[in-house]
Coordinates of C-alpha atoms and ligand atoms in Angstrom, one line a residue:
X1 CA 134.1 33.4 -30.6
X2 CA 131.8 35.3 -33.2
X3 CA 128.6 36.6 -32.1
X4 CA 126.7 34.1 -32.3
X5 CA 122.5 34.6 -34.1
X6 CA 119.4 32.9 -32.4
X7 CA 117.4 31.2 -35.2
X8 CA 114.8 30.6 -32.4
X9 CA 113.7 31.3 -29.1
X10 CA 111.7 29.3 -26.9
X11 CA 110.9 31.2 -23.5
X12 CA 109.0 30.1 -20.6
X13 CA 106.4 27.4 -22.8
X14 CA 104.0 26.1 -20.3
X15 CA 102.0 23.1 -22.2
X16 CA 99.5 21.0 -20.7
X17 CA 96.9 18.7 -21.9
X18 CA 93.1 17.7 -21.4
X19 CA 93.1 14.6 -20.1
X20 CA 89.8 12.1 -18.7
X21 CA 91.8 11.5 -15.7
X22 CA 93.0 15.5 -14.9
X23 CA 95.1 18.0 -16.6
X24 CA 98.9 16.8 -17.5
X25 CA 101.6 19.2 -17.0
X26 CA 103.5 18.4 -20.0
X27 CA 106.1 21.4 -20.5
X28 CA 106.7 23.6 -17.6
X29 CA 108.2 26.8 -18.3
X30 CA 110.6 25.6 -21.0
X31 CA 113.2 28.0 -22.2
X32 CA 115.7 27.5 -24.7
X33 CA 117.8 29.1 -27.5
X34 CA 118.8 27.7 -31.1
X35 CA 121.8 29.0 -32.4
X36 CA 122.6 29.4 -36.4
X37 CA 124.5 26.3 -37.2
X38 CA 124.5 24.4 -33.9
X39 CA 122.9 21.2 -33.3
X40 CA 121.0 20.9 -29.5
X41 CA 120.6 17.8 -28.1
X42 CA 117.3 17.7 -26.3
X43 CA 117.4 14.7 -23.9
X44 CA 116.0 13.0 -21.4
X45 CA 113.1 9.8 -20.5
X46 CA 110.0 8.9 -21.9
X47 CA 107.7 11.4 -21.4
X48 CA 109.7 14.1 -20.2
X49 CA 108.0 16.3 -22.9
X50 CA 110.5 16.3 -25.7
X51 CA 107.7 15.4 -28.1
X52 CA 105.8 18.2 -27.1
X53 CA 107.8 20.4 -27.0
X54 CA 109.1 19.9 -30.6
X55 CA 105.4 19.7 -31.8
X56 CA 104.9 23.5 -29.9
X57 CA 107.4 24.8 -32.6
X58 CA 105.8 23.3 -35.3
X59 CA 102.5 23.9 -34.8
X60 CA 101.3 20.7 -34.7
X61 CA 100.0 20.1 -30.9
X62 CA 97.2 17.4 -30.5
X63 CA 93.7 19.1 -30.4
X64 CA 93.5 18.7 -26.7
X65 CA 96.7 20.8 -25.7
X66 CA 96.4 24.2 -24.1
X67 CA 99.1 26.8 -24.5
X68 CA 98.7 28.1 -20.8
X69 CA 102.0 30.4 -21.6
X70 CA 105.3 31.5 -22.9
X71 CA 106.3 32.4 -26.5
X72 CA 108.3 30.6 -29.4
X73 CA 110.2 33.3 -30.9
X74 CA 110.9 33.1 -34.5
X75 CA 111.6 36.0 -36.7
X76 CA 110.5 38.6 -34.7
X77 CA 107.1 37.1 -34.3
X78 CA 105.6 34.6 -31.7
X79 CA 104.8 31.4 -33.4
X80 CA 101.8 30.4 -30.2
X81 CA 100.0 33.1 -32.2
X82 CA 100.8 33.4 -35.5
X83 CA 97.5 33.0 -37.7
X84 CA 97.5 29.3 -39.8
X85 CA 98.4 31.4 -43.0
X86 CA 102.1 32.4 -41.5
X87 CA 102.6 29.2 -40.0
X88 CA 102.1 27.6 -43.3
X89 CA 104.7 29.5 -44.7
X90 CA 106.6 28.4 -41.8
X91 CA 105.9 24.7 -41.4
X92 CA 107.6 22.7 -43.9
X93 CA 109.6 25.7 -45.4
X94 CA 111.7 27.1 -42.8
X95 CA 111.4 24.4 -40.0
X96 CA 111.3 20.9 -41.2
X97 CA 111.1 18.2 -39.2
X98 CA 111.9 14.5 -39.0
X99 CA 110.1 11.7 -37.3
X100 CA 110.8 8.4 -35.3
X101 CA 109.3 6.2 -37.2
X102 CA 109.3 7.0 -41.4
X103 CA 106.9 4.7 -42.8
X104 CA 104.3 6.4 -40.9
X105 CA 105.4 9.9 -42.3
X106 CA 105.3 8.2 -46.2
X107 CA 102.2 7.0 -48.3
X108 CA 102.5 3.1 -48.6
X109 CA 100.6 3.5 -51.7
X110 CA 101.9 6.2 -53.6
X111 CA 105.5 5.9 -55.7
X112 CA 108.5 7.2 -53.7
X113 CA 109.5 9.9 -56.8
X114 CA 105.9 11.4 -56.3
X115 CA 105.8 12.0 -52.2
X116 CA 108.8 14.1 -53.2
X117 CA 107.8 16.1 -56.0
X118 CA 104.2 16.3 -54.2
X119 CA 104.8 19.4 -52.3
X120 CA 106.2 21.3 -55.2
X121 CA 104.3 20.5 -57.7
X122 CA 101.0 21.1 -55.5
X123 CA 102.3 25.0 -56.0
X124 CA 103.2 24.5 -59.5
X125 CA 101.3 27.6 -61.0
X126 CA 103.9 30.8 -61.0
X127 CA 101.2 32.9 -61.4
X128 CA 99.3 32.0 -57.9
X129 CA 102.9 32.2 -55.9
X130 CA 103.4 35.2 -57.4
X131 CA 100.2 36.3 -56.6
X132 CA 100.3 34.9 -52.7
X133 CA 103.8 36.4 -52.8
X134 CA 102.7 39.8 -53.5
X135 CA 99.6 39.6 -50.7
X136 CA 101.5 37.9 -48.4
X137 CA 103.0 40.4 -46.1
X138 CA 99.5 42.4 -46.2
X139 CA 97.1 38.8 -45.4
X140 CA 100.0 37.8 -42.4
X141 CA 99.5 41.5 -40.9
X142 CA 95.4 41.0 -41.0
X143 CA 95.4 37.2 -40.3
X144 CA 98.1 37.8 -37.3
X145 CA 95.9 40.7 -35.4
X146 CA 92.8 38.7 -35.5
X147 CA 95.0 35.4 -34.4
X148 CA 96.4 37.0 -31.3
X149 CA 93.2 37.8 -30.4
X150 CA 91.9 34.5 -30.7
X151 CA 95.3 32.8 -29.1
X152 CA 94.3 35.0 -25.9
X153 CA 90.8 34.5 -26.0
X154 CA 91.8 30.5 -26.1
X155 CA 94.2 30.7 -23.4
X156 CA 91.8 32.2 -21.1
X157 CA 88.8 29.6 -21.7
X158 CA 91.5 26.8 -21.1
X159 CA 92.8 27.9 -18.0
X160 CA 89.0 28.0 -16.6
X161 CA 88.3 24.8 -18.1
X162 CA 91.2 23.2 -16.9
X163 CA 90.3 24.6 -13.3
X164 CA 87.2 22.7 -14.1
X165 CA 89.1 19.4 -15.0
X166 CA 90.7 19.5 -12.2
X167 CA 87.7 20.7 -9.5
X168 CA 86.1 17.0 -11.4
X169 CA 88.9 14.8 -10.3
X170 CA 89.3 16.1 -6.5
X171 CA 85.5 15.3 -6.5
X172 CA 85.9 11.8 -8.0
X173 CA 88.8 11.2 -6.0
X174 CA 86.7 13.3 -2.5
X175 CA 90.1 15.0 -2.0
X176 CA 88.0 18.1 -1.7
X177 CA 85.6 19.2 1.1
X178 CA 82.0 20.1 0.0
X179 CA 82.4 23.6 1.7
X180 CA 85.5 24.1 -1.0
X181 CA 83.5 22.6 -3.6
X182 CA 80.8 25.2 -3.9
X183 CA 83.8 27.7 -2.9
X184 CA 86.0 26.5 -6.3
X185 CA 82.4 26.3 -8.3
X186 CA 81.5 29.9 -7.1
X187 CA 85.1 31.1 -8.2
X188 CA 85.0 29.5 -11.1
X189 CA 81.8 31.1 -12.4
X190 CA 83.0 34.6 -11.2
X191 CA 86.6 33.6 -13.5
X192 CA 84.4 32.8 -16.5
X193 CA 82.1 36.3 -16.2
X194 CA 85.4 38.4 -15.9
X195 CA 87.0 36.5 -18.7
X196 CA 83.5 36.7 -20.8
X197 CA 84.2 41.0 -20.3
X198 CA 87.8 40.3 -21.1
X199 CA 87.3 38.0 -24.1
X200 CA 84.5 41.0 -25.6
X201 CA 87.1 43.5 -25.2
X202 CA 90.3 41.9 -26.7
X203 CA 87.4 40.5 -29.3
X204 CA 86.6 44.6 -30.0
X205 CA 90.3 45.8 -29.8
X206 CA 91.1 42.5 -32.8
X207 CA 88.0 44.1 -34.6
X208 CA 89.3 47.7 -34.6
X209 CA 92.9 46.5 -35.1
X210 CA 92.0 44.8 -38.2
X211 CA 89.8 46.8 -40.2
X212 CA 92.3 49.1 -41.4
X213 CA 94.6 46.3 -42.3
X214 CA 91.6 44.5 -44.4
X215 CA 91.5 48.0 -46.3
X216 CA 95.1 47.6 -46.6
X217 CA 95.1 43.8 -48.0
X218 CA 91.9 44.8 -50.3
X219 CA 94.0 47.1 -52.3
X220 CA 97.0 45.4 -52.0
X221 CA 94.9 42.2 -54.0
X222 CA 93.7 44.6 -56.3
X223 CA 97.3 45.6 -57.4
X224 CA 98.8 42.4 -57.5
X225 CA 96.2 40.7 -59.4
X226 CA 96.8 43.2 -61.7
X227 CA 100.8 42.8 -61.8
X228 CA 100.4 39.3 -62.4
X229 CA 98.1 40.1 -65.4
X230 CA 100.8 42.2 -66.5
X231 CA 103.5 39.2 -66.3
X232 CA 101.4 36.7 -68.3
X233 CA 100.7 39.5 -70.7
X234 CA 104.6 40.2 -70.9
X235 CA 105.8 36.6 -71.4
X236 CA 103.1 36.0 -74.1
X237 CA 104.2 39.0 -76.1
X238 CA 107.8 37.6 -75.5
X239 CA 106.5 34.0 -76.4
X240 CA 104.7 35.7 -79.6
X241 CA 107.7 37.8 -80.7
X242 CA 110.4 34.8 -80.4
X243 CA 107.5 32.6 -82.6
X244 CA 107.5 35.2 -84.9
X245 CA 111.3 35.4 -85.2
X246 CA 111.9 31.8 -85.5
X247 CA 109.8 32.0 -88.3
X248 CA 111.5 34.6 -90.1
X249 CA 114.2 32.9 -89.9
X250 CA 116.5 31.3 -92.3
X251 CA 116.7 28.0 -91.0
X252 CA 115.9 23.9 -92.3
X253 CA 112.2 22.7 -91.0
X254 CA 113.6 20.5 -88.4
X255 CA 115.3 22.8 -86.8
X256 CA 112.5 25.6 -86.7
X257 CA 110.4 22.9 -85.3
X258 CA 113.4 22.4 -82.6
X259 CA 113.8 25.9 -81.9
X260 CA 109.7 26.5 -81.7
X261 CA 109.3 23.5 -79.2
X262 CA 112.1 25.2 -77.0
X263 CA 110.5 28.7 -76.9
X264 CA 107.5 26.9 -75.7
X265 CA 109.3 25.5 -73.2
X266 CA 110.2 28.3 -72.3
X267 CA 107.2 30.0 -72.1
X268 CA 106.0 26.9 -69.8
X269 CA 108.9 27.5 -67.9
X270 CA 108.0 30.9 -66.7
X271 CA 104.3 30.2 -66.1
X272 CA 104.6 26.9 -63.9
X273 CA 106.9 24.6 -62.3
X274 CA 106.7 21.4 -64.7
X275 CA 106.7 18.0 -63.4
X276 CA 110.2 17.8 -65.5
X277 CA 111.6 20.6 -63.4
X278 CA 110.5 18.8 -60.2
X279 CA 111.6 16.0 -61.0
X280 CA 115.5 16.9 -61.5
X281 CA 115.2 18.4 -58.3
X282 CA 114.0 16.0 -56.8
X283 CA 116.7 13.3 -58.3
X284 CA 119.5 15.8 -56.8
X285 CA 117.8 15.9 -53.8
X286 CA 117.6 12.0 -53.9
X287 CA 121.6 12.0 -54.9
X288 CA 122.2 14.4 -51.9
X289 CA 121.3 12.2 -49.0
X290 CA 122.9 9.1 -50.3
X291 CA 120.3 7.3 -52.4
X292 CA 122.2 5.1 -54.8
X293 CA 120.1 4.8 -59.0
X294 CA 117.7 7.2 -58.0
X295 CA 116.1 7.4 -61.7
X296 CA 115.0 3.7 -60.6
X297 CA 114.2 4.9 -57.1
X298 CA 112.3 7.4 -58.1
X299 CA 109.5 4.8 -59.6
X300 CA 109.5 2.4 -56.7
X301 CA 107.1 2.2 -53.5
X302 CA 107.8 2.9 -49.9
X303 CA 108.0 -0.9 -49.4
X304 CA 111.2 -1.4 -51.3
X305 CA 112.8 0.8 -49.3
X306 CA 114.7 -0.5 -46.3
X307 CA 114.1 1.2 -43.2
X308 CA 117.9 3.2 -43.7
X309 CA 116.6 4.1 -47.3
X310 CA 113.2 5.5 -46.5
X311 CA 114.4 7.3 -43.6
X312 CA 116.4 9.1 -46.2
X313 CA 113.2 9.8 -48.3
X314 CA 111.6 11.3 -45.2
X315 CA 115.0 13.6 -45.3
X316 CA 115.0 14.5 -49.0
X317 CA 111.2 15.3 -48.3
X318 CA 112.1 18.0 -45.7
X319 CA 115.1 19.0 -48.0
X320 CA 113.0 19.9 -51.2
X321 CA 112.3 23.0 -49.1
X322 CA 115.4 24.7 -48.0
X323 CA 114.3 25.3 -44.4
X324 CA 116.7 26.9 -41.8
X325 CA 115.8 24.2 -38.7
X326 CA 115.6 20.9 -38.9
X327 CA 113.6 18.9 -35.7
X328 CA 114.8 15.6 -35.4
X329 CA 112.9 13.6 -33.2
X330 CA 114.5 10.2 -32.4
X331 CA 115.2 9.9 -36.2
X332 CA 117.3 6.7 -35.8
X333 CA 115.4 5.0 -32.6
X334 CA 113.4 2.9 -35.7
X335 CA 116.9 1.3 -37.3
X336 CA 119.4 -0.9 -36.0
X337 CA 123.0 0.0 -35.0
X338 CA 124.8 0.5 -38.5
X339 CA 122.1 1.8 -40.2
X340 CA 122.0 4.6 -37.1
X341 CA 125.6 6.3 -37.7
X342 CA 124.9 6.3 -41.6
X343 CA 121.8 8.3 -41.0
X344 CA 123.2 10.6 -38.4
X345 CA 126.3 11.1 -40.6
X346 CA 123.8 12.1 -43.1
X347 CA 122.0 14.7 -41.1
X348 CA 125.7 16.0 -40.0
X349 CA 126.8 16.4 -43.7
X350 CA 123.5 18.1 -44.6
X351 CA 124.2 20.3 -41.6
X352 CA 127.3 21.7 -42.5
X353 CA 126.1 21.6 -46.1
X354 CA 123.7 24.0 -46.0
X355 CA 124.2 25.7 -42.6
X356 CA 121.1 24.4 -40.6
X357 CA 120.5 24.6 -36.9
X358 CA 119.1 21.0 -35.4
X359 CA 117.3 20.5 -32.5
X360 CA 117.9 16.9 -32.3
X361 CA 115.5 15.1 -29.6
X362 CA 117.0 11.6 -28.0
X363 CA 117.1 9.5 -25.3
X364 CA 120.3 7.9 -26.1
X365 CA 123.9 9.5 -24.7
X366 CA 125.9 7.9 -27.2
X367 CA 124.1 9.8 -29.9
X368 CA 124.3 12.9 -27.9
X369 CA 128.0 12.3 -28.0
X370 CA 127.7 12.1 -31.5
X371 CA 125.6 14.9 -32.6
X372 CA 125.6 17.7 -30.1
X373 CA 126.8 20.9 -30.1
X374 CA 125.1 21.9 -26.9
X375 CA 122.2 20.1 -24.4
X376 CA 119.4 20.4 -22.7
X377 CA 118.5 17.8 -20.1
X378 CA 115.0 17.3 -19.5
X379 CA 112.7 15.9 -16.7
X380 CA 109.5 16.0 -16.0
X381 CA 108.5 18.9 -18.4
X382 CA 111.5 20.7 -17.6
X383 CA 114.9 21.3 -18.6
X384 CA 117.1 20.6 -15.7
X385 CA 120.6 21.5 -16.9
X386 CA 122.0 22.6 -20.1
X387 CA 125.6 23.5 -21.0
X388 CA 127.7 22.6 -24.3
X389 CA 128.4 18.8 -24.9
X390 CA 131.7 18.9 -22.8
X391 CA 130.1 20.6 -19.9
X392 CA 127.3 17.9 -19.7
X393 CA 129.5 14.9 -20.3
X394 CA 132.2 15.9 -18.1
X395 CA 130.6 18.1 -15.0
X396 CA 127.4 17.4 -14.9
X397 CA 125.7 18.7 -12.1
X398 CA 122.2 17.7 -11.5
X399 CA 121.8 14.5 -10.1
X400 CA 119.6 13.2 -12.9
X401 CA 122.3 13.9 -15.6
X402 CA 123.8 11.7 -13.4
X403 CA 122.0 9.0 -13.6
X404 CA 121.5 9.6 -16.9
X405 CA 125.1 9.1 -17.9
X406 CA 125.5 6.3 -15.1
X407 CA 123.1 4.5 -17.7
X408 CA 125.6 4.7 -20.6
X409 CA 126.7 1.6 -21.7
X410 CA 130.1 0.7 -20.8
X411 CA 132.5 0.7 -23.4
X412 CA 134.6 -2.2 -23.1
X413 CA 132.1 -4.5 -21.4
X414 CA 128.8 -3.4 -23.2
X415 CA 127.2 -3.5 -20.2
X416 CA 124.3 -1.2 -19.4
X417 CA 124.0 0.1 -15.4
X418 CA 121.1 -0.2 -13.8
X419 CA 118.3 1.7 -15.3
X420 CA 117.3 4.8 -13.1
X421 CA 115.8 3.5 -10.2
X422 CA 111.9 4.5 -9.8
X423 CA 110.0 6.0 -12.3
X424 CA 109.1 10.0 -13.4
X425 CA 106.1 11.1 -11.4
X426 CA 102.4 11.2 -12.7
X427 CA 102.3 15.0 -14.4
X428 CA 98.7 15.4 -13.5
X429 CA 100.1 16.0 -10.2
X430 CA 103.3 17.5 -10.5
X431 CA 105.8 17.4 -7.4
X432 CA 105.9 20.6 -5.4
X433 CA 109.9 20.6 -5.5
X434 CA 112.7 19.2 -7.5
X435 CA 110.5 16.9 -9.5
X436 CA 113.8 14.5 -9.6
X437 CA 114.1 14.4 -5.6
X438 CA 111.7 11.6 -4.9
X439 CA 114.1 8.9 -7.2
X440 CA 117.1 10.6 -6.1
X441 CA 119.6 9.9 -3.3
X442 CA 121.1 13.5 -2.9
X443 CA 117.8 15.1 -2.3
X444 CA 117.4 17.6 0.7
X445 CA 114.4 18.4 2.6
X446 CA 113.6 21.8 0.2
X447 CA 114.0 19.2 -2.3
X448 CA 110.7 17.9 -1.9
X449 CA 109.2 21.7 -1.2
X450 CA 110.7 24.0 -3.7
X451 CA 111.2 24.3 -7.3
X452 CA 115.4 25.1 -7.7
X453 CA 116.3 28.2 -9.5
X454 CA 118.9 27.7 -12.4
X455 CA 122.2 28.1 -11.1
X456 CA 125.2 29.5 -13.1
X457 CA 127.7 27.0 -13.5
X458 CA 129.5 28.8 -16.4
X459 CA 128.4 31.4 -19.0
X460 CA 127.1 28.7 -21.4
X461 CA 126.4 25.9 -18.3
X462 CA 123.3 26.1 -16.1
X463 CA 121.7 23.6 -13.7
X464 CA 118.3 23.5 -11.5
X465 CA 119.2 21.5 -8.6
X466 CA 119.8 22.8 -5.0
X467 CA 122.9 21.3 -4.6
X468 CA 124.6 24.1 -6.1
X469 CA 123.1 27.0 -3.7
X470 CA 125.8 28.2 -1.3
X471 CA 124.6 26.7 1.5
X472 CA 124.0 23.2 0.4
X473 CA 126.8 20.6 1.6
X474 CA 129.4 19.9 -1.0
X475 CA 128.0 16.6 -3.1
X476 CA 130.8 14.8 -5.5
X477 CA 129.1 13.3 -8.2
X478 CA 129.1 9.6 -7.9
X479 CA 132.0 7.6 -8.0
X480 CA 130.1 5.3 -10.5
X481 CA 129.3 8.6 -12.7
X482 CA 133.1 9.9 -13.0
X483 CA 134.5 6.2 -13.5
X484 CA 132.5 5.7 -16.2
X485 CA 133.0 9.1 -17.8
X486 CA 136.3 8.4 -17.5
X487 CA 136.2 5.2 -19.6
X488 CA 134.3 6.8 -22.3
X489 CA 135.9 9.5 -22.3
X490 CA 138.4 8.4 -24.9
X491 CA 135.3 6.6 -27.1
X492 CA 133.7 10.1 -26.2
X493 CA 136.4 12.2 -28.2
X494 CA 137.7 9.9 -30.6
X495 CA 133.2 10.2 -31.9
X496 CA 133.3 13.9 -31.4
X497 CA 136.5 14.4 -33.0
X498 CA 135.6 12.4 -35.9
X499 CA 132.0 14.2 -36.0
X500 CA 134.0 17.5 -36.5
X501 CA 133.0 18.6 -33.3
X502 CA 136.1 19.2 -31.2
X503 CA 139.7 20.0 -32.9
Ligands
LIG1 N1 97.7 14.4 -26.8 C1 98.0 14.1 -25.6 N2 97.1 14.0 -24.6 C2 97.5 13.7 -23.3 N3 98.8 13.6 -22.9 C3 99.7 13.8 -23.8 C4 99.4 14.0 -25.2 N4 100.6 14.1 -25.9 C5 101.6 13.9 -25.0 N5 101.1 13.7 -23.7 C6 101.8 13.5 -22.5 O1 102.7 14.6 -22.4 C7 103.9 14.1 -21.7 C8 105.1 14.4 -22.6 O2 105.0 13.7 -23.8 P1 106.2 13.7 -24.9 O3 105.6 13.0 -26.1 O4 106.6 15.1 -25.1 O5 107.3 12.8 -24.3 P2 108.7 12.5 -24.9 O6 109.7 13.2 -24.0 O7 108.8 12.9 -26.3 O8 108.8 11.0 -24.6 P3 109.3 9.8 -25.6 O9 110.8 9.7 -25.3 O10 108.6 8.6 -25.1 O11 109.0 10.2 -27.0 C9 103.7 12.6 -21.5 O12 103.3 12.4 -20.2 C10 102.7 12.2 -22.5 O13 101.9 11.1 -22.0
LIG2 MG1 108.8 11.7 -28.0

């Protein structure tokens, strides 16, 4: 197999969120890798931080989320602190991603041809992109030193003020002893005056890091605005000399007239993008995922769209970019059955079309099936097991895969097993151990007391469940889990051979 290239890198995320209640352990020391080309499944319950997750790489995590660790690896650079000037070179252009529900991510009001053109006609003016263009690399450098600074500065106020969250609802709940009390309170205050010394020195180190970068930028502004100058001044003299030479020329009226209109075009052209140039991309975008008349489309609201068809919009939206990763998060949960595998063939084609690497978040196996290249199971804010497709479908290993595949429907008789019995645990107060053990029947006394390692299944296959140490007794998976494999096995293949994924 050829080497294979990491688009991204997600290692050891820890996310967690300010709740009224406590703090919720959303993501616990997630790590994964996104290969060039591939599509990962991400899967697993409601709640089992897909969402979050997903949002972490975009940069779009609720207000009160707090990074408490790991990195998001993109380029070179770690996305947690990259200032808001990278990322938006980032969000949108190189990562797109696509939502559940579609009508919420289009404008009721606004005409379907305009939310596509929007973004690129909102940078229409050469002259500015050429300008950012040139400063870019000099404002990311500056913007990035005082950002990591900040990001660190953030991560240590949240962790006391979580500690704080969390001191208030053993209170409320008088889980804590009043001699602890003032023990946690004293130790909380002594936390905040070391981090105070800590925050004024990372605060001086940003300071001192920066200034000879804002020199830098300074001059760098100074020679690009005048490059740019130079360009209009350029294609003005062109537009004057090719006026001048139509002119001259030996030619009937009309056609001067022609010929003058196109060197102004031309002239336009070079300056800005024009609503007519948006436009035809946008129509081929429109053409490329499958809209059928999409002159007429073009003029028509979101609400003569079906659900299929706007969910398509929301794709040619994230397509008028070229980015590199696509996020698809429950893209087809919204639409019924048939409507599903057209829009998942659609994400395949554009897939192998242009080479993009998906994450592609679900809770349903048979789209798994479908899509997946490789998957990650998740529960409780963590990945439990990953391997490639055939590794998950056919030896799973922890028991919540398990149950999660005992839950496919069955082939022939439709029929759905019982859903997973119990529910996930409250993630303001994580489980010590397996966070699976309480709901499952194979669980063993460390189980309930320690976190399980990954263990190495294969060189792509990895699962966190003590059943696989050594020592632990030798557990089949369940009869009930390889029978119904086994009947889907053949609907299984026949999908992924048909999806291109397996020869
Ligand atoms: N802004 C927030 N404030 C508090 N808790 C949050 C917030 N956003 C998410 N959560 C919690 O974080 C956990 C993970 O949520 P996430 O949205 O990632 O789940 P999910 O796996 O995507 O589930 P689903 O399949 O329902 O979409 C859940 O317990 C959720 O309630
Ligand atoms: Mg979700």
């Amino acid at each position: 197999m050829e080497a294979k290239e990491k688009v991204i890198e997600v290692k050891d995320l820890v996310i967690s969120f300010k709740t009224d209640h406590g703090v919720l352990k959303a993501v616990r020391d997630v790590s994964f890798d996104l290969y060039r080309g591939e599509t990962l499944c991400i899967v697993g319950e409601s709640g089992s931080g897909k969402s979050v997750t997903s949002k972490a790489i975009m940069g779009i995590l609720a207000a009160n989320a707090v990074v408490e660790g790991g990195e998001i690896i993109y380029r070179g650079e770690n996305l947690l602190e990259v200032a808001e000037e990278e990322f938006h070179k980032i969000r949108g252009h190189k990562i797109g991603m696509i939502f559940q529900d579609p009508l919420s991510s289009l404008n009721p009001i606004v005409r379907i041809g305009k939310q596509i053109t929007e973004a690129t006609l909102i940078n229409s003016n050469k002259l500015k992109l050429m300008y950012d263009d040139l400063i870019s690399d000099d404002l990311i450098a500056y913007k990035n030193t005082i950002q990591k600074g900040k990001a660190r500065a953030a991560k240590l106020r949240g962790e006391v003020e979580a500690r704080e969250i969390d001191l208030k609802r053993r209170i409320n709940q008088n889980a804590i002893s009043a001699a602890d009390i003032k023990a946690e309170k004293k130790a909380i205050k002594q936390q905040k005056r070391e981090n105070a010394a800590q925050i004024r020195e990372i605060d001086r180190k940003s300071k001192s890091e920066a200034a000879p970068l804002k020199k830098k930028l300074d001059a760098t502004r100074r020679e690009a605005k005048i490059k740019v100058a130079e360009y209009k001044a350029e294609v003005n003299r062109e537009y004057r000399e090719e006026v001048f030479r139509i002119k001259s020329e030996s030619a009937l009226p009309a056609e001067k007239k022609k010929m003058l209109a196109e060197a102004k075009l031309a002239r336009t052209d070079k300056l800005k993008i024009t609503k007519a140039a948006a436009k035809k991309k946008a129509l081929e975008i429109m053409r490329e995922v499958g809209i059928p008349e999409p002159e007429r489309r073009f003029r028509q609201y979101p609400f003569e769209f079906s659900g299929g068809m706007r969910q398509r919009i929301v794709i040619a939206i994230a397509l008028t970019e070229t980015p590199e990763i696509l996020i698809c998060d429950e893209p087809t949960t919204a639409l019924d059955v048939t409507i599903q595998g057209q829009i998942l063939e659609l994400i395949k084609k554009i897939q192998k079309d242009r080479n993009l690497s998906v994450i592609f978040i679900t809770h349903d196996l048979g789209v798994v099936a479908n899509m997946a290249d490789r998957v990650a199971v998740m529960y409780a804010g963590k990945i439990v097991e990953y391997g490639t497709a055939k590794e998950i479908f056919f030896e799973p290993k922890h028991p919540y895969t398990w149950a999660l595949l005992s839950s496919i429907p069955d082939v022939d008789s439709k029929e759905r097993l019982d859903a997973i019995p119990g529910t996930p645990p409250n993630m303001i107060y994580p489980p010590k151990g397996d966070a699976f053990a309480a709901r499952s029947k194979y669980a063993m006394k460390i189980d309930f007391e320690e976190q399980p390692p990954f263990f190495k299944v294969s060189d792509t296959h990895y699962a966190a469940t003590w059943l696989l140490h050594p020592d632990a007794p030798k557990v089949e998976m369940p009869k009930i889990v390889s029978e119904r494999i086994k009947n889907s096995l053949a609907a299984f293949e026949a999908s992924r051979r048909e999806a291109g994924k397996e020869e």
